[in-house]
Structure formats: C-alpha cells, structure tokens
Amino acid sequence: MRPLDTDEPTVVGPYRLLGRLGSGGMGRVYLGRSAGGRTVAVKIVHPHFALDEEFRAR
C-alpha cells in the first residue's frame, strides 16, 4: 500500500481512505475504512469512464 498523494481524495462517501492499493487502465483502488471500522477496497474509475453512460450501465 502506498500513502495518499496530496492531490488524492481522503474521503469517498462514507469511507476514509487510508492509502492507495493500486492503479491501472480503469482507475485507482484505495484501502478505505468506514466509521464503524469495516475495511474495504474503494475503486475510483477514471473520469472519462465515469461520464460514459454505457460503461456505467455495466
């Protein structure tokens, strides 16, 4: 796991991001934790995918 860069989000929805697990052609994956302590992987897709209606439908 890599530390978050200063330009990366620290909170996404209900999850506090703790570090970056990886990145690739589709986006980045972060280690997140909920207020209740649940640990999750949070994937954030690149903006051009997020704006594509066909991609979002899948």
PDB file of N, CA and C in Angstrom:
ATOM      1  N   MET A   1       0.843  -1.170   0.000  1.00  0.00           N
ATOM      2  CA  MET A   1       0.000   0.000   0.000  1.00  0.00           C
ATOM      3  C   MET A   1       0.891   1.236   0.000  1.00  0.00           C
ATOM      4  N   ARG A   2       0.488   2.207  -0.814  1.00  0.00           N
ATOM      5  CA  ARG A   2       1.225   3.476  -0.889  1.00  0.00           C
ATOM      6  C   ARG A   2       0.454   4.562  -0.154  1.00  0.00           C
ATOM      7  N   PRO A   3       1.151   5.492   0.454  1.00  0.00           N
ATOM      8  CA  PRO A   3       0.462   6.623   1.094  1.00  0.00           C
ATOM      9  C   PRO A   3      -0.285   7.444   0.043  1.00  0.00           C
ATOM     10  N   LEU A   4      -1.317   8.145   0.464  1.00  0.00           N
ATOM     11  CA  LEU A   4      -2.058   9.011  -0.443  1.00  0.00           C
ATOM     12  C   LEU A   4      -1.207  10.216  -0.825  1.00  0.00           C
ATOM     13  N   ASP A   5      -1.260  10.588  -2.108  1.00  0.00           N
ATOM     14  CA  ASP A   5      -0.617  11.823  -2.552  1.00  0.00           C
ATOM     15  C   ASP A   5      -1.496  12.998  -2.139  1.00  0.00           C
ATOM     16  N   THR A   6      -0.945  14.177  -2.104  1.00  0.00           N
ATOM     17  CA  THR A   6      -1.700  15.353  -1.656  1.00  0.00           C
ATOM     18  C   THR A   6      -2.875  15.684  -2.574  1.00  0.00           C
ATOM     19  N   ASP A   7      -2.837  15.245  -3.837  1.00  0.00           N
ATOM     20  CA  ASP A   7      -3.936  15.534  -4.762  1.00  0.00           C
ATOM     21  C   ASP A   7      -4.997  14.429  -4.795  1.00  0.00           C
ATOM     22  N   GLU A   8      -4.853  13.404  -3.964  1.00  0.00           N
ATOM     23  CA  GLU A   8      -5.820  12.311  -3.933  1.00  0.00           C
ATOM     24  C   GLU A   8      -6.868  12.560  -2.845  1.00  0.00           C
ATOM     25  N   PRO A   9      -8.077  12.007  -3.048  1.00  0.00           N
ATOM     26  CA  PRO A   9      -9.124  12.205  -2.040  1.00  0.00           C
ATOM     27  C   PRO A   9      -8.785  11.487  -0.736  1.00  0.00           C
ATOM     28  N   THR A  10      -9.296  12.000   0.362  1.00  0.00           N
ATOM     29  CA  THR A  10      -9.110  11.351   1.664  1.00  0.00           C
ATOM     30  C   THR A  10     -10.408  10.732   2.166  1.00  0.00           C
ATOM     31  N   VAL A  11     -11.528  11.139   1.565  1.00  0.00           N
ATOM     32  CA  VAL A  11     -12.841  10.603   1.926  1.00  0.00           C
ATOM     33  C   VAL A  11     -13.633  10.381   0.647  1.00  0.00           C
ATOM     34  N   VAL A  12     -14.286   9.210   0.543  1.00  0.00           N
ATOM     35  CA  VAL A  12     -15.190   8.911  -0.565  1.00  0.00           C
ATOM     36  C   VAL A  12     -16.444   8.311   0.037  1.00  0.00           C
ATOM     37  N   GLY A  13     -17.556   9.022  -0.113  1.00  0.00           N
ATOM     38  CA  GLY A  13     -18.793   8.551   0.505  1.00  0.00           C
ATOM     39  C   GLY A  13     -18.579   8.381   1.998  1.00  0.00           C
ATOM     40  N   PRO A  14     -18.973   7.218   2.533  1.00  0.00           N
ATOM     41  CA  PRO A  14     -18.819   7.004   3.973  1.00  0.00           C
ATOM     42  C   PRO A  14     -17.439   6.476   4.381  1.00  0.00           C
ATOM     43  N   TYR A  15     -16.508   6.397   3.436  1.00  0.00           N
ATOM     44  CA  TYR A  15     -15.216   5.768   3.710  1.00  0.00           C
ATOM     45  C   TYR A  15     -14.079   6.778   3.792  1.00  0.00           C
ATOM     46  N   ARG A  16     -13.235   6.614   4.792  1.00  0.00           N
ATOM     47  CA  ARG A  16     -11.991   7.379   4.927  1.00  0.00           C
ATOM     48  C   ARG A  16     -10.913   6.566   4.228  1.00  0.00           C
ATOM     49  N   LEU A  17     -10.204   7.172   3.288  1.00  0.00           N
ATOM     50  CA  LEU A  17      -9.170   6.460   2.538  1.00  0.00           C
ATOM     51  C   LEU A  17      -7.860   6.484   3.309  1.00  0.00           C
ATOM     52  N   LEU A  18      -7.237   5.300   3.399  1.00  0.00           N
ATOM     53  CA  LEU A  18      -6.015   5.142   4.187  1.00  0.00           C
ATOM     54  C   LEU A  18      -4.758   5.072   3.333  1.00  0.00           C
ATOM     55  N   GLY A  19      -4.907   4.648   2.073  1.00  0.00           N
ATOM     56  CA  GLY A  19      -3.761   4.519   1.188  1.00  0.00           C
ATOM     57  C   GLY A  19      -4.200   3.982  -0.151  1.00  0.00           C
ATOM     58  N   ARG A  20      -3.294   4.011  -1.134  1.00  0.00           N
ATOM     59  CA  ARG A  20      -3.600   3.507  -2.467  1.00  0.00           C
ATOM     60  C   ARG A  20      -3.065   2.086  -2.603  1.00  0.00           C
ATOM     61  N   LEU A  21      -3.940   1.181  -3.007  1.00  0.00           N
ATOM     62  CA  LEU A  21      -3.552  -0.214  -3.198  1.00  0.00           C
ATOM     63  C   LEU A  21      -2.984  -0.457  -4.590  1.00  0.00           C
ATOM     64  N   GLY A  22      -3.493   0.277  -5.583  1.00  0.00           N
ATOM     65  CA  GLY A  22      -3.008   0.078  -6.937  1.00  0.00           C
ATOM     66  C   GLY A  22      -3.718   0.987  -7.915  1.00  0.00           C
ATOM     67  N   SER A  23      -3.246   0.963  -9.162  1.00  0.00           N
ATOM     68  CA  SER A  23      -3.877   1.746 -10.214  1.00  0.00           C
ATOM     69  C   SER A  23      -3.654   1.039 -11.535  1.00  0.00           C
ATOM     70  N   GLY A  24      -4.512   1.371 -12.492  1.00  0.00           N
ATOM     71  CA  GLY A  24      -4.421   0.737 -13.793  1.00  0.00           C
ATOM     72  C   GLY A  24      -5.213   1.511 -14.827  1.00  0.00           C
ATOM     73  N   GLY A  25      -5.512   0.849 -15.915  1.00  0.00           N
ATOM     74  CA  GLY A  25      -6.202   1.482 -17.028  1.00  0.00           C
ATOM     75  C   GLY A  25      -7.602   1.957 -16.715  1.00  0.00           C
ATOM     76  N   MET A  26      -8.254   1.350 -15.740  1.00  0.00           N
ATOM     77  CA  MET A  26      -9.631   1.714 -15.403  1.00  0.00           C
ATOM     78  C   MET A  26      -9.707   2.768 -14.302  1.00  0.00           C
ATOM     79  N   GLY A  27      -8.722   2.841 -13.436  1.00  0.00           N
ATOM     80  CA  GLY A  27      -8.776   3.802 -12.335  1.00  0.00           C
ATOM     81  C   GLY A  27      -7.805   3.427 -11.227  1.00  0.00           C
ATOM     82  N   ARG A  28      -8.162   3.829 -10.005  1.00  0.00           N
ATOM     83  CA  ARG A  28      -7.318   3.556  -8.839  1.00  0.00           C
ATOM     84  C   ARG A  28      -8.123   2.832  -7.772  1.00  0.00           C
ATOM     85  N   VAL A  29      -7.421   2.025  -6.975  1.00  0.00           N
ATOM     86  CA  VAL A  29      -8.060   1.289  -5.883  1.00  0.00           C
ATOM     87  C   VAL A  29      -7.403   1.715  -4.575  1.00  0.00           C
ATOM     88  N   TYR A  30      -8.252   2.051  -3.613  1.00  0.00           N
ATOM     89  CA  TYR A  30      -7.792   2.551  -2.318  1.00  0.00           C
ATOM     90  C   TYR A  30      -8.246   1.628  -1.201  1.00  0.00           C
ATOM     91  N   LEU A  31      -7.507   1.636  -0.124  1.00  0.00           N
ATOM     92  CA  LEU A  31      -7.928   0.976   1.105  1.00  0.00           C
ATOM     93  C   LEU A  31      -8.755   1.992   1.873  1.00  0.00           C
ATOM     94  N   GLY A  32      -9.981   1.599   2.222  1.00  0.00           N
ATOM     95  CA  GLY A  32     -10.864   2.513   2.936  1.00  0.00           C
ATOM     96  C   GLY A  32     -11.369   1.891   4.224  1.00  0.00           C
ATOM     97  N   ARG A  33     -11.860   2.750   5.107  1.00  0.00           N
ATOM     98  CA  ARG A  33     -12.423   2.275   6.373  1.00  0.00           C
ATOM     99  C   ARG A  33     -13.670   3.087   6.683  1.00  0.00           C
ATOM    100  N   SER A  34     -14.734   2.380   7.080  1.00  0.00           N
ATOM    101  CA  SER A  34     -15.981   3.048   7.452  1.00  0.00           C
ATOM    102  C   SER A  34     -15.883   3.565   8.880  1.00  0.00           C
ATOM    103  N   ALA A  35     -16.853   4.395   9.271  1.00  0.00           N
ATOM    104  CA  ALA A  35     -16.886   4.924  10.639  1.00  0.00           C
ATOM    105  C   ALA A  35     -17.016   3.796  11.652  1.00  0.00           C
ATOM    106  N   GLY A  36     -17.646   2.689  11.249  1.00  0.00           N
ATOM    107  CA  GLY A  36     -17.808   1.543  12.137  1.00  0.00           C
ATOM    108  C   GLY A  36     -16.598   0.626  12.184  1.00  0.00           C
ATOM    109  N   GLY A  37     -15.556   0.921  11.385  1.00  0.00           N
ATOM    110  CA  GLY A  37     -14.332   0.132  11.419  1.00  0.00           C
ATOM    111  C   GLY A  37     -14.199  -0.913  10.334  1.00  0.00           C
ATOM    112  N   ARG A  38     -15.185  -1.010   9.447  1.00  0.00           N
ATOM    113  CA  ARG A  38     -15.108  -2.005   8.367  1.00  0.00           C
ATOM    114  C   ARG A  38     -14.071  -1.563   7.340  1.00  0.00           C
ATOM    115  N   THR A  39     -13.199  -2.491   6.944  1.00  0.00           N
ATOM    116  CA  THR A  39     -12.160  -2.225   5.959  1.00  0.00           C
ATOM    117  C   THR A  39     -12.641  -2.690   4.594  1.00  0.00           C
ATOM    118  N   VAL A  40     -12.501  -1.829   3.582  1.00  0.00           N
ATOM    119  CA  VAL A  40     -12.989  -2.130   2.240  1.00  0.00           C
ATOM    120  C   VAL A  40     -11.981  -1.659   1.198  1.00  0.00           C
ATOM    121  N   ALA A  41     -12.146  -2.159  -0.023  1.00  0.00           N
ATOM    122  CA  ALA A  41     -11.421  -1.632  -1.174  1.00  0.00           C
ATOM    123  C   ALA A  41     -12.381  -0.695  -1.901  1.00  0.00           C
ATOM    124  N   VAL A  42     -11.910   0.504  -2.221  1.00  0.00           N
ATOM    125  CA  VAL A  42     -12.722   1.506  -2.908  1.00  0.00           C
ATOM    126  C   VAL A  42     -12.084   1.766  -4.266  1.00  0.00           C
ATOM    127  N   LYS A  43     -12.844   1.489  -5.349  1.00  0.00           N
ATOM    128  CA  LYS A  43     -12.324   1.723  -6.692  1.00  0.00           C
ATOM    129  C   LYS A  43     -12.913   3.012  -7.234  1.00  0.00           C
ATOM    130  N   ILE A  44     -12.045   3.876  -7.724  1.00  0.00           N
ATOM    131  CA  ILE A  44     -12.467   5.124  -8.355  1.00  0.00           C
ATOM    132  C   ILE A  44     -12.028   5.060  -9.813  1.00  0.00           C
ATOM    133  N   VAL A  45     -13.008   5.033 -10.714  1.00  0.00           N
ATOM    134  CA  VAL A  45     -12.695   4.932 -12.137  1.00  0.00           C
ATOM    135  C   VAL A  45     -12.269   6.292 -12.678  1.00  0.00           C
ATOM    136  N   HIS A  46     -11.508   6.265 -13.770  1.00  0.00           N
ATOM    137  CA  HIS A  46     -11.069   7.494 -14.421  1.00  0.00           C
ATOM    138  C   HIS A  46     -12.288   8.280 -14.910  1.00  0.00           C
ATOM    139  N   PRO A  47     -12.214   9.606 -14.905  1.00  0.00           N
ATOM    140  CA  PRO A  47     -13.368  10.439 -15.268  1.00  0.00           C
ATOM    141  C   PRO A  47     -13.989  10.111 -16.621  1.00  0.00           C
ATOM    142  N   HIS A  48     -13.183   9.782 -17.623  1.00  0.00           N
ATOM    143  CA  HIS A  48     -13.776   9.519 -18.937  1.00  0.00           C
ATOM    144  C   HIS A  48     -14.642   8.264 -18.922  1.00  0.00           C
ATOM    145  N   PHE A  49     -14.370   7.316 -18.036  1.00  0.00           N
ATOM    146  CA  PHE A  49     -15.250   6.156 -17.883  1.00  0.00           C
ATOM    147  C   PHE A  49     -16.506   6.541 -17.108  1.00  0.00           C
ATOM    148  N   ALA A  50     -16.351   7.337 -16.085  1.00  0.00           N
ATOM    149  CA  ALA A  50     -17.494   7.729 -15.251  1.00  0.00           C
ATOM    150  C   ALA A  50     -18.524   8.514 -16.051  1.00  0.00           C
ATOM    151  N   LEU A  51     -18.100   9.233 -17.075  1.00  0.00           N
ATOM    152  CA  LEU A  51     -19.019  10.025 -17.892  1.00  0.00           C
ATOM    153  C   LEU A  51     -19.672   9.218 -19.008  1.00  0.00           C
ATOM    154  N   ASP A  52     -19.206   8.010 -19.252  1.00  0.00           N
ATOM    155  CA  ASP A  52     -19.717   7.155 -20.324  1.00  0.00           C
ATOM    156  C   ASP A  52     -20.942   6.378 -19.833  1.00  0.00           C
ATOM    157  N   GLU A  53     -22.126   6.679 -20.389  1.00  0.00           N
ATOM    158  CA  GLU A  53     -23.361   6.033 -19.934  1.00  0.00           C
ATOM    159  C   GLU A  53     -23.327   4.519 -20.126  1.00  0.00           C
ATOM    160  N   GLU A  54     -22.773   4.047 -21.239  1.00  0.00           N
ATOM    161  CA  GLU A  54     -22.700   2.606 -21.490  1.00  0.00           C
ATOM    162  C   GLU A  54     -21.822   1.920 -20.448  1.00  0.00           C
ATOM    163  N   PHE A  55     -20.716   2.535 -20.102  1.00  0.00           N
ATOM    164  CA  PHE A  55     -19.834   1.978 -19.076  1.00  0.00           C
ATOM    165  C   PHE A  55     -20.550   1.895 -17.734  1.00  0.00           C
ATOM    166  N   ARG A  56     -21.253   2.964 -17.356  1.00  0.00           N
ATOM    167  CA  ARG A  56     -21.966   2.984 -16.075  1.00  0.00           C
ATOM    168  C   ARG A  56     -23.074   1.941 -16.030  1.00  0.00           C
ATOM    169  N   ALA A  57     -23.684   1.643 -17.159  1.00  0.00           N
ATOM    170  CA  ALA A  57     -24.766   0.650 -17.200  1.00  0.00           C
ATOM    171  C   ALA A  57     -24.239  -0.753 -16.912  1.00  0.00           C
ATOM    172  N   ARG A  58     -22.967  -1.003 -17.202  1.00  0.00           N
ATOM    173  CA  ARG A  58     -22.396  -2.328 -16.944  1.00  0.00           C
ATOM    174  C   ARG A  58     -22.128  -2.442 -15.480  1.00  0.00           C
TER     175      ARG A  58
END
